[in-house]
Coordinates of C-alpha atoms in Angstrom, one line a residue:
M10 CA 230.2 47.7 39.0
R11 CA 226.4 47.7 39.9
D12 CA 224.3 49.2 37.3
D13 CA 222.5 52.3 38.4
P14 CA 219.0 52.8 36.8
W15 CA 219.1 56.5 37.6
Q16 CA 222.5 56.9 35.9
R17 CA 221.1 54.9 32.9
A18 CA 218.1 57.2 32.5
A19 CA 220.0 60.2 32.8
G20 CA 222.3 59.2 29.8
R21 CA 219.3 58.6 27.9
L22 CA 217.8 61.9 28.7
L23 CA 221.0 63.5 27.6
L24 CA 221.1 61.6 24.5
A25 CA 217.6 62.6 23.4
A26 CA 218.5 66.2 24.2
L27 CA 221.4 65.9 21.9
L28 CA 219.4 64.5 19.2
L29 CA 216.4 66.6 19.4
G30 CA 218.6 69.8 19.7
G31 CA 221.4 69.2 17.4
L32 CA 219.7 67.4 14.7
G33 CA 216.4 69.1 14.8
C34 CA 214.3 69.8 11.3
S35 CA 215.8 73.5 11.4
P36 CA 215.8 75.3 7.8
Q37 CA 219.4 75.1 7.3
H38 CA 219.4 71.3 8.1
I39 CA 216.7 70.5 5.5
D40 CA 218.7 71.0 2.6
P41 CA 222.6 71.7 3.1
E42 CA 222.7 72.7 -0.5
I43 CA 220.2 75.5 -0.1
T44 CA 221.5 78.9 0.5
V45 CA 219.1 81.8 0.9
P46 CA 220.3 84.4 -1.7
F47 CA 218.6 87.4 0.3
D48 CA 217.3 88.9 3.5
T49 CA 214.3 86.6 3.9
G50 CA 213.6 88.2 7.4
T51 CA 212.9 91.8 5.8
P52 CA 209.1 92.6 6.6
P53 CA 206.6 92.5 3.7
E54 CA 206.0 96.3 4.1
R55 CA 209.7 97.0 3.7
M56 CA 210.1 95.0 0.2
D57 CA 209.5 97.0 -3.1
A58 CA 207.4 95.2 -5.8
A59 CA 210.4 93.7 -7.5
D60 CA 211.7 92.3 -4.0
C61 CA 208.4 90.6 -3.3
R62 CA 208.0 89.1 -6.9
R63 CA 211.8 87.9 -6.6
H64 CA 211.3 86.2 -3.3
A65 CA 208.0 84.4 -4.8
I66 CA 209.9 83.3 -7.7
W67 CA 212.8 82.0 -5.8
R68 CA 210.3 79.9 -3.5
D69 CA 208.9 78.4 -6.3
L70 CA 211.9 77.7 -8.5
G71 CA 214.5 77.7 -6.0
I72 CA 214.7 73.9 -5.9
L73 CA 215.6 73.7 -9.6
L74 CA 218.1 76.7 -9.7
D75 CA 221.9 76.1 -9.8
R76 CA 224.5 79.0 -8.5
R77 CA 224.6 80.4 -11.8
E78 CA 221.0 80.6 -12.3
T79 CA 220.2 82.0 -8.8
A80 CA 223.0 84.8 -9.5
S81 CA 221.2 85.9 -12.9
L82 CA 217.9 86.0 -10.6
M83 CA 219.4 88.0 -8.1
A84 CA 220.6 90.6 -10.7
V85 CA 217.1 91.3 -12.0
H86 CA 215.7 94.4 -10.2
S87 CA 212.3 95.2 -12.2
T88 CA 209.0 93.2 -12.0
T89 CA 209.0 93.3 -15.9
A90 CA 212.6 92.0 -16.3
L91 CA 211.5 89.3 -13.7
A92 CA 208.5 88.1 -15.9
A93 CA 210.9 87.9 -18.6
W94 CA 213.3 85.9 -16.8
V95 CA 210.8 83.5 -15.7
E96 CA 209.5 83.1 -19.5
R97 CA 213.2 82.6 -20.4
F98 CA 213.6 80.0 -17.9
W99 CA 210.9 78.0 -18.8
R100 CA 211.4 78.2 -22.6
L101 CA 214.9 76.8 -22.2
R102 CA 213.4 73.7 -20.4
D103 CA 210.4 73.2 -22.8
P104 CA 210.7 69.6 -23.7
T105 CA 208.5 70.1 -26.9
P106 CA 209.5 73.4 -28.2
T107 CA 207.4 72.6 -31.4
T108 CA 204.4 74.0 -29.1
P109 CA 205.3 77.4 -27.7
D110 CA 201.8 77.6 -26.0
V111 CA 202.4 74.4 -23.8
N112 CA 205.2 73.5 -21.7
E113 CA 204.8 70.3 -20.2
R114 CA 208.0 70.8 -18.0
R115 CA 206.5 74.1 -16.3
D116 CA 203.0 72.4 -15.5
E117 CA 204.9 69.3 -14.2
H118 CA 206.9 71.3 -12.0
Y119 CA 204.1 73.2 -10.4
R120 CA 202.1 70.1 -10.1
R121 CA 205.1 68.1 -8.3
L122 CA 205.6 71.3 -6.1
A123 CA 202.0 71.5 -4.9
E124 CA 201.9 67.8 -4.2
A125 CA 205.1 68.0 -2.4
R126 CA 204.1 70.9 -0.1
A127 CA 200.8 69.0 0.5
R128 CA 202.3 65.6 1.5
Y129 CA 205.9 66.5 2.7
P130 CA 205.5 70.2 4.4
G131 CA 208.8 71.6 5.9
R132 CA 209.8 74.7 7.7
G133 CA 212.6 75.4 4.7
P134 CA 212.3 78.5 2.5
H135 CA 210.4 76.6 -0.2
G136 CA 207.8 75.0 2.2
V137 CA 208.8 71.3 1.8
D138 CA 211.4 69.0 3.7
V139 CA 214.1 67.2 1.7
R140 CA 211.6 64.5 0.8
G141 CA 209.7 67.1 -1.2
R142 CA 212.7 68.5 -2.4
D143 CA 213.6 65.3 -4.0
Y144 CA 209.9 64.8 -5.0
V145 CA 210.2 68.1 -7.1
L146 CA 213.4 67.3 -8.6
F147 CA 213.0 63.8 -9.4
G148 CA 209.5 62.8 -9.2
P149 CA 207.8 60.2 -7.2
P150 CA 210.1 57.3 -6.0
D151 CA 209.6 53.9 -7.6
R152 CA 210.1 52.1 -4.2
V153 CA 209.9 53.8 -0.6
V154 CA 211.5 51.6 2.4
E155 CA 210.4 52.7 6.0
Q156 CA 212.1 51.6 8.9
D157 CA 211.3 52.4 12.7
V158 CA 214.8 52.5 14.5
A159 CA 214.9 51.7 18.0
I160 CA 217.6 53.6 20.3
G161 CA 218.1 52.8 23.8
G162 CA 214.5 51.4 23.9
F163 CA 212.8 54.7 24.3
Y164 CA 213.8 56.7 21.3
H165 CA 212.2 55.4 17.8
P166 CA 213.1 57.9 14.8
R167 CA 211.9 57.1 11.6
R168 CA 213.9 56.5 8.6
E169 CA 212.9 56.2 5.0
A170 CA 214.9 55.1 1.8
W171 CA 213.6 56.4 -1.6
I172 CA 214.6 54.3 -4.7
W173 CA 214.2 55.8 -8.2
D174 CA 215.0 52.7 -10.5
G175 CA 214.9 54.3 -13.8
L176 CA 217.3 57.1 -12.6
G177 CA 219.6 55.1 -10.7
L178 CA 219.2 56.9 -7.5
L179 CA 218.9 56.1 -3.9
A180 CA 218.3 58.7 -1.0
E181 CA 217.9 58.1 2.7
Y182 CA 215.9 60.3 5.2
W183 CA 215.7 60.8 9.0
D184 CA 212.8 62.0 11.1
F185 CA 214.7 62.9 14.3
D186 CA 212.1 65.3 15.7
L187 CA 209.3 62.7 15.2
D188 CA 207.1 65.5 13.8
G189 CA 207.2 63.8 10.2
C190 CA 209.8 66.7 9.0
F191 CA 212.7 64.6 7.6
T192 CA 216.1 65.6 6.9
P193 CA 219.0 64.1 5.0
A194 CA 220.7 60.8 6.2
G195 CA 224.1 61.6 7.7
M196 CA 225.2 63.2 11.1
N197 CA 228.2 64.3 12.7
V198 CA 230.8 62.3 14.3
R199 CA 229.6 62.8 18.0
A200 CA 226.0 61.9 17.2
R201 CA 226.9 59.0 15.3
H202 CA 229.1 57.7 18.0
M203 CA 226.6 58.1 20.9
I204 CA 223.6 56.8 18.7
G205 CA 225.8 53.6 17.8
R206 CA 226.3 52.9 21.3
Y207 CA 222.8 52.8 22.1
A208 CA 220.9 51.6 18.9
D209 CA 219.3 48.1 18.7
R210 CA 220.2 48.1 15.0
T211 CA 223.3 49.3 12.9
P212 CA 224.3 50.9 11.3
L213 CA 222.5 54.5 11.1
A214 CA 225.2 56.7 8.9
S215 CA 224.8 57.2 5.2
G216 CA 228.4 56.1 4.9
D217 CA 227.7 52.7 6.5
P218 CA 226.4 49.5 4.7
P219 CA 222.7 49.9 3.6
I220 CA 220.0 49.8 6.3
L221 CA 218.3 46.5 7.1
G222 CA 215.9 45.4 4.5
L223 CA 216.8 47.6 1.8
P224 CA 216.4 45.6 -1.3
V225 CA 219.6 46.8 -3.1
P226 CA 222.8 45.1 -3.2
T227 CA 225.6 46.7 -1.2
E228 CA 227.4 47.6 -4.3
D229 CA 224.6 49.0 -6.0
Y230 CA 223.7 51.0 -2.9
Y231 CA 226.9 53.0 -2.7
H232 CA 226.7 53.5 -6.6
M233 CA 223.2 55.0 -6.4
R234 CA 223.7 56.9 -3.4
G235 CA 226.7 58.6 -5.3
H236 CA 224.9 59.4 -8.2
Y237 CA 221.9 60.9 -6.0
G238 CA 224.5 63.0 -4.3
M239 CA 225.9 64.3 -7.6
A240 CA 222.3 64.9 -9.1
V241 CA 221.1 67.0 -6.0
A242 CA 224.4 69.1 -6.4
A243 CA 223.8 69.7 -9.9
R244 CA 220.0 70.2 -9.6
Q245 CA 219.8 67.6 -12.1
D246 CA 216.3 67.8 -14.3
A247 CA 215.0 64.4 -14.6
Y248 CA 211.7 65.1 -16.0
A249 CA 211.2 63.3 -19.5
P250 CA 208.0 63.4 -21.1
E251 CA 206.4 59.9 -21.7
P252 CA 205.4 59.3 -25.2
A253 CA 202.4 57.1 -26.2
G254 CA 204.1 53.7 -27.0
E255 CA 207.6 53.6 -29.0
P256 CA 208.5 56.7 -30.8
L257 CA 208.3 56.8 -34.4
W258 CA 211.5 56.1 -36.5
A259 CA 212.0 59.0 -38.5
V260 CA 215.1 61.2 -39.9
L261 CA 215.2 65.0 -40.6
A262 CA 217.0 67.4 -42.8
A263 CA 216.7 70.9 -43.9
A264 CA 217.8 73.0 -46.8
C265 CA 217.9 76.9 -47.3
F266 CA 216.8 78.5 -50.1
Q267 CA 216.4 82.2 -51.3
G268 CA 213.1 83.6 -50.0
A269 CA 211.1 86.8 -50.5
E270 CA 211.9 90.2 -48.9
G271 CA 215.4 89.3 -47.6
R272 CA 214.3 86.3 -45.7
T273 CA 215.4 82.6 -46.5
R274 CA 213.3 79.8 -47.1
V275 CA 213.8 76.4 -45.0
D276 CA 212.6 73.5 -46.4
V277 CA 212.4 70.6 -43.9
A278 CA 212.1 67.4 -44.8
H279 CA 211.5 64.0 -43.0
Q280 CA 211.3 60.3 -43.8
V281 CA 209.3 57.8 -41.6
R282 CA 208.5 54.2 -42.1
L283 CA 205.3 53.5 -43.7
A284 CA 204.9 50.2 -41.5
E285 CA 204.8 52.0 -38.3
L286 CA 201.7 54.4 -39.4
A287 CA 198.3 53.3 -38.3
F288 CA 195.9 52.9 -41.6
A289 CA 192.2 52.8 -41.4
A290 CA 189.6 52.3 -43.8
A291 CA 188.4 55.5 -45.3
A292 CA 184.8 56.7 -45.3
G293 CA 182.7 55.5 -48.1
G294 CA 184.9 52.4 -48.3
G295 CA 187.8 53.8 -50.2
P296 CA 191.3 52.7 -49.6
A297 CA 192.8 52.9 -46.2
L298 CA 194.6 56.2 -45.2
A299 CA 196.9 57.2 -42.4
G300 CA 197.6 60.8 -41.0
L301 CA 200.9 62.1 -40.1
E302 CA 200.9 65.6 -38.1
Q303 CA 203.8 67.7 -39.1
R304 CA 204.8 70.9 -37.0
A305 CA 208.1 72.5 -37.5
V306 CA 209.7 75.5 -35.5
L307 CA 212.6 77.8 -35.6
L308 CA 213.8 78.9 -32.2
D309 CA 216.6 81.7 -31.4
D310 CA 218.9 81.6 -28.9
G311 CA 216.4 82.4 -26.4
R312 CA 214.4 79.6 -27.5
R313 CA 211.6 81.8 -28.7
A314 CA 209.8 80.8 -31.9
V315 CA 210.9 82.6 -34.8
A316 CA 208.8 80.8 -37.5
L317 CA 206.3 78.1 -37.3
A318 CA 204.3 75.7 -39.8
E319 CA 202.3 73.0 -39.4
S320 CA 200.1 70.4 -41.7
L321 CA 198.5 67.1 -41.8
L322 CA 200.0 64.6 -44.3
V323 CA 197.7 62.3 -45.6
V324 CA 199.0 58.9 -46.6
P325 CA 197.3 56.8 -49.1
G326 CA 197.3 52.9 -48.2
G327 CA 198.0 52.4 -51.6
D328 CA 201.7 53.6 -51.1
R329 CA 202.2 50.4 -48.9
D330 CA 202.3 48.2 -52.0
G331 CA 205.5 46.7 -52.6
E332 CA 208.1 44.3 -51.0
G333 CA 210.6 45.6 -48.2
E334 CA 210.3 48.3 -45.8
I335 CA 209.1 51.7 -47.6
L336 CA 210.3 54.9 -46.4
Y337 CA 207.9 57.8 -46.8
A338 CA 208.8 61.5 -47.2
G339 CA 207.1 64.5 -46.2
G340 CA 208.0 68.2 -45.4
L341 CA 207.2 71.7 -44.4
S342 CA 208.5 75.2 -45.4
L343 CA 209.4 78.1 -43.0
A344 CA 210.7 81.6 -43.8
A345 CA 213.3 83.3 -41.4
P346 CA 215.8 86.1 -41.4
P347 CA 219.2 84.8 -41.6
G348 CA 220.7 83.7 -38.0
A349 CA 221.6 80.7 -36.0
Y350 CA 218.6 78.7 -34.8
E351 CA 217.6 75.4 -33.3
L352 CA 215.2 73.5 -35.7
A353 CA 212.5 71.2 -34.1
L354 CA 210.2 69.2 -36.0
R355 CA 207.3 67.0 -34.0
L356 CA 205.6 64.0 -35.9
T357 CA 202.6 62.6 -34.5
D358 CA 200.4 59.6 -35.7
P359 CA 196.9 60.5 -34.7
G360 CA 195.9 56.9 -35.3
S361 CA 198.2 55.4 -32.9
G362 CA 199.4 58.3 -30.8
R363 CA 202.8 57.6 -31.3
T364 CA 205.2 60.8 -31.9
R365 CA 208.8 61.7 -32.5
L366 CA 210.4 64.8 -31.8
L367 CA 213.8 65.8 -33.9
T368 CA 216.0 68.9 -33.1
T369 CA 219.2 70.0 -34.9
P370 CA 221.1 73.3 -34.9
L371 CA 220.6 75.1 -38.0
T372 CA 222.5 78.1 -39.6
V373 CA 220.3 79.9 -42.0
P374 CA 222.5 81.8 -44.5
A375 CA 221.5 84.9 -46.2
F376 CA 221.2 85.2 -50.3
P377 CA 221.8 88.7 -51.4
T378 CA 220.5 89.3 -54.8
D379 CA 223.5 91.5 -55.7
S380 CA 226.1 88.5 -55.4
L381 CA 226.5 84.9 -56.9
A382 CA 225.5 82.3 -54.1
V383 CA 224.5 78.7 -54.3
S384 CA 221.9 77.2 -52.2
D385 CA 222.0 74.5 -50.0
I386 CA 222.2 70.8 -51.5
L387 CA 219.1 68.9 -51.3
F388 CA 219.7 65.3 -51.7
A389 CA 216.7 63.3 -53.3
S390 CA 215.3 60.1 -53.8
L391 CA 213.5 60.9 -57.1
I392 CA 213.6 63.9 -59.6
G393 CA 211.1 64.0 -62.4
S394 CA 209.5 66.7 -64.7
R395 CA 206.6 68.5 -62.9
G396 CA 203.5 67.3 -64.1
G397 CA 199.9 66.4 -62.8
R398 CA 200.1 66.9 -59.0
P399 CA 203.7 66.9 -58.1
R400 CA 204.4 66.3 -54.5
F401 CA 207.5 68.5 -54.0
P402 CA 207.4 70.9 -56.8
R403 CA 210.4 73.2 -57.4
G404 CA 210.3 75.1 -60.6
E405 CA 209.6 72.7 -63.5
W406 CA 211.0 69.9 -61.3
D407 CA 209.4 67.4 -58.8
V408 CA 212.2 66.9 -56.3
W409 CA 211.3 64.1 -53.7
P410 CA 213.7 64.8 -50.5
H411 CA 215.9 61.9 -49.1
P412 CA 216.8 63.1 -45.6
L413 CA 218.4 59.9 -44.9
H414 CA 221.4 60.9 -47.5
A415 CA 222.3 57.2 -47.9
Y416 CA 222.7 55.6 -51.3
S417 CA 223.9 52.4 -52.6
A418 CA 226.6 52.3 -54.9
A419 CA 224.3 50.3 -57.4
L420 CA 222.1 53.5 -57.6
P421 CA 222.5 56.9 -59.1
I422 CA 223.0 60.1 -56.3
R423 CA 220.2 62.5 -57.2
V424 CA 220.7 66.1 -55.9
Y425 CA 219.2 69.4 -56.6
F426 CA 220.4 72.9 -55.8
E427 CA 219.7 76.7 -57.1
I428 CA 222.3 79.6 -58.1
Y429 CA 221.4 82.8 -57.6
G430 CA 222.8 86.2 -58.7
L431 CA 223.8 85.2 -62.3
A432 CA 224.5 88.0 -64.7
T433 CA 222.5 88.2 -68.0
D434 CA 223.2 89.4 -71.0
L435 CA 221.1 91.9 -72.9
A436 CA 218.7 89.1 -73.9
G437 CA 218.1 88.2 -70.3
A438 CA 220.3 84.9 -70.9
N439 CA 222.8 83.8 -68.3
H440 CA 225.8 81.3 -69.2
Y441 CA 227.7 79.6 -66.2
R442 CA 229.9 76.5 -66.0
L443 CA 229.0 74.0 -63.0
A444 CA 231.8 71.6 -61.7
Y445 CA 231.3 69.1 -59.1
S446 CA 233.6 66.6 -57.0
I447 CA 233.1 64.1 -54.6
R448 CA 235.7 63.3 -52.1
P449 CA 235.8 60.9 -48.9
V450 CA 235.6 62.8 -45.7
E451 CA 238.6 60.0 -44.4
R452 CA 241.0 58.4 -46.4
L453 CA 239.4 54.7 -47.1
V454 CA 241.2 51.6 -46.0
R455 CA 240.2 48.4 -47.3
Y456 CA 241.9 46.8 -44.4
R457 CA 244.6 46.9 -41.7
R458 CA 246.4 43.9 -40.6
L459 CA 249.3 44.5 -38.1
W460 CA 251.7 46.5 -40.0
L461 CA 250.1 46.0 -43.5
R462 CA 247.7 48.5 -44.7
E463 CA 246.1 48.7 -48.2
E464 CA 244.4 52.0 -48.9
A465 CA 241.5 51.9 -51.5
A466 CA 241.6 54.6 -54.5
D467 CA 241.0 58.3 -53.4
G468 CA 237.3 57.7 -54.3
T469 CA 237.1 61.2 -55.9
V470 CA 234.5 61.7 -58.8
S471 CA 234.6 64.9 -60.6
A472 CA 232.8 66.5 -63.8
T473 CA 232.3 69.8 -65.5
L474 CA 229.8 71.0 -67.7
D475 CA 228.4 74.5 -69.3
S476 CA 224.8 75.4 -69.0
R477 CA 222.9 78.5 -70.5
G478 CA 219.5 79.5 -69.1
Q479 CA 217.3 82.7 -68.5
G480 CA 217.1 85.0 -65.5
H481 CA 219.3 85.4 -62.7
V482 CA 218.2 82.2 -60.7
A483 CA 219.0 78.8 -62.3
R484 CA 217.4 75.7 -60.8
Q485 CA 219.9 73.0 -61.1
P486 CA 219.3 68.9 -60.7
L487 CA 222.3 66.4 -61.0
T488 CA 222.3 62.9 -61.3
L489 CA 225.6 61.3 -60.1
D490 CA 227.0 58.1 -60.8
A491 CA 228.1 56.3 -57.6
R492 CA 229.4 53.0 -59.0
T493 CA 233.2 53.6 -58.6
L494 CA 232.4 54.6 -54.9
E495 CA 233.4 52.4 -51.7
P496 CA 231.3 52.2 -48.6
G497 CA 231.8 55.5 -46.6
I498 CA 230.9 58.9 -45.8
Y499 CA 231.5 61.7 -48.6
I500 CA 231.5 65.3 -49.5
L501 CA 229.9 66.7 -52.6
E502 CA 231.4 70.1 -53.5
V503 CA 229.6 72.1 -56.2
R504 CA 231.4 75.1 -57.7
V505 CA 229.7 77.5 -60.1
E506 CA 231.7 80.1 -62.1
D507 CA 229.5 82.9 -63.8
L508 CA 231.3 83.2 -67.1
L509 CA 229.5 86.6 -67.8
A510 CA 230.5 88.1 -64.7
R511 CA 233.5 86.1 -63.7
R512 CA 232.5 85.2 -60.2
T513 CA 232.6 82.1 -58.3
A514 CA 230.9 80.2 -55.5
T515 CA 230.8 76.8 -54.0
H516 CA 228.6 74.8 -51.6
E517 CA 229.1 71.4 -50.1
G518 CA 227.0 68.8 -48.7
R519 CA 227.4 65.4 -47.2
F520 CA 226.2 62.0 -47.8
S521 CA 227.1 58.0 -47.3
I522 CA 227.5 55.3 -49.7
V523 CA 226.4 51.9 -48.1
P524 CA 226.6 48.2 -49.3
P525 CA 223.8 47.4 -51.7
E526 CA 222.5 44.9 -49.3
D527 CA 221.9 47.7 -46.6
L528 CA 219.3 49.3 -48.6
A529 CA 218.0 46.1 -50.8
G530 CA 214.4 46.2 -50.8
V531 CA 213.9 50.0 -49.4
P532 CA 212.0 51.9 -51.7
F533 CA 211.4 55.4 -51.2
R534 CA 208.0 57.0 -51.5

């Protein structure tokens, strides 16, 4: 059959009309995940202040919102409540809650959004095409692969692949209208079939093998495309602050004690490795010093700062003397009403710029003055009589915290706690009985071999002692013998009986016993 050039030209024109008409860069094709939650066609003069503000918020933040967050935004009907909604939205995403006045995630979002609107404009509701949406969600790609695909010798739509190596994501985009406005890879069956008949290169559909020249193995291609689709659908937040160098090694622990005026004192303790701090010679030729900036904050369920404390811990270079890896303790105190919080601690070495952010949920209890209560158990590395310049004064004691809560069986376990609400006699003296017990969290097993199983002794250690003192509050240090304990995790239970009022109170804390060689040469300062 003779090839008719007019018929061939008409077929190509039909294909071009199909592509340009059916796959153009319309708002709904830019991002199939986007559904406009309100009527954007309402004239501005007919929108009230709240509607205008809500529209502006959704235009800037809609790329990050999932369905639940979009619904909550649509349920707000006043400008004041909308401002509070935006404030809470960013508080929940603040990567460094210890700096309530700075939100790096919010600043990065608006920087990405401005750059995406400038580099990848689109006619969608957020002012960007699909590449701009992904730029806002995941940041700039690590690699971009561009390809000019020839279809029938006359139609050359551009194709791009973006690869985020660190996130394990890969996305593909098409510029069907040849106007720089890209749409997601993938099309309906009819369009894919017709393009396949005329394309000089195949495949073209997102479900086919990877595009020519893409530097990704085929098995990784499908894996990364699948992760990309799930990340977009879930509006996955891929932002992570970049610390200066490796983060500092640190451990965190908090203990609650009775405070003033119905508030609870929260003592935040941490340990760092001295070898990681940057020491510098002091002015005037003195011994080398290092600094450690400490900043602790308690956050409520809306991530609002309830209490904040900060200080600069000066570490003398003489504390580095000795063998082994030295753990150095520091701490801060906060005061807060009883409740459930998130505790965040940020440590920064100003000499090296290295930081560490530690967070943990914390329930702050109440300590009523008219009832018997025991404070949290503070595990310590050293407890001595207060004298000179104590580092961690508690009444007549200097108690060095040990947030690691790990002890060797060859060394004693030192703890400190306080007792509140003790009854007193006419002379103001109290009289109470203290009992403690140590038990393993799980039954200790020496070995398990096929059906043979040998269990260690129950590991329980207990003791009782009577004590007298003055006043309604008692500060109680204890030194416990751990020589009979096998390595494992244990619960220390303290039980106090007020012998004058016949009332009891208990409290528990957890610690671990490790083999002696694991803590060999690790002094605590």
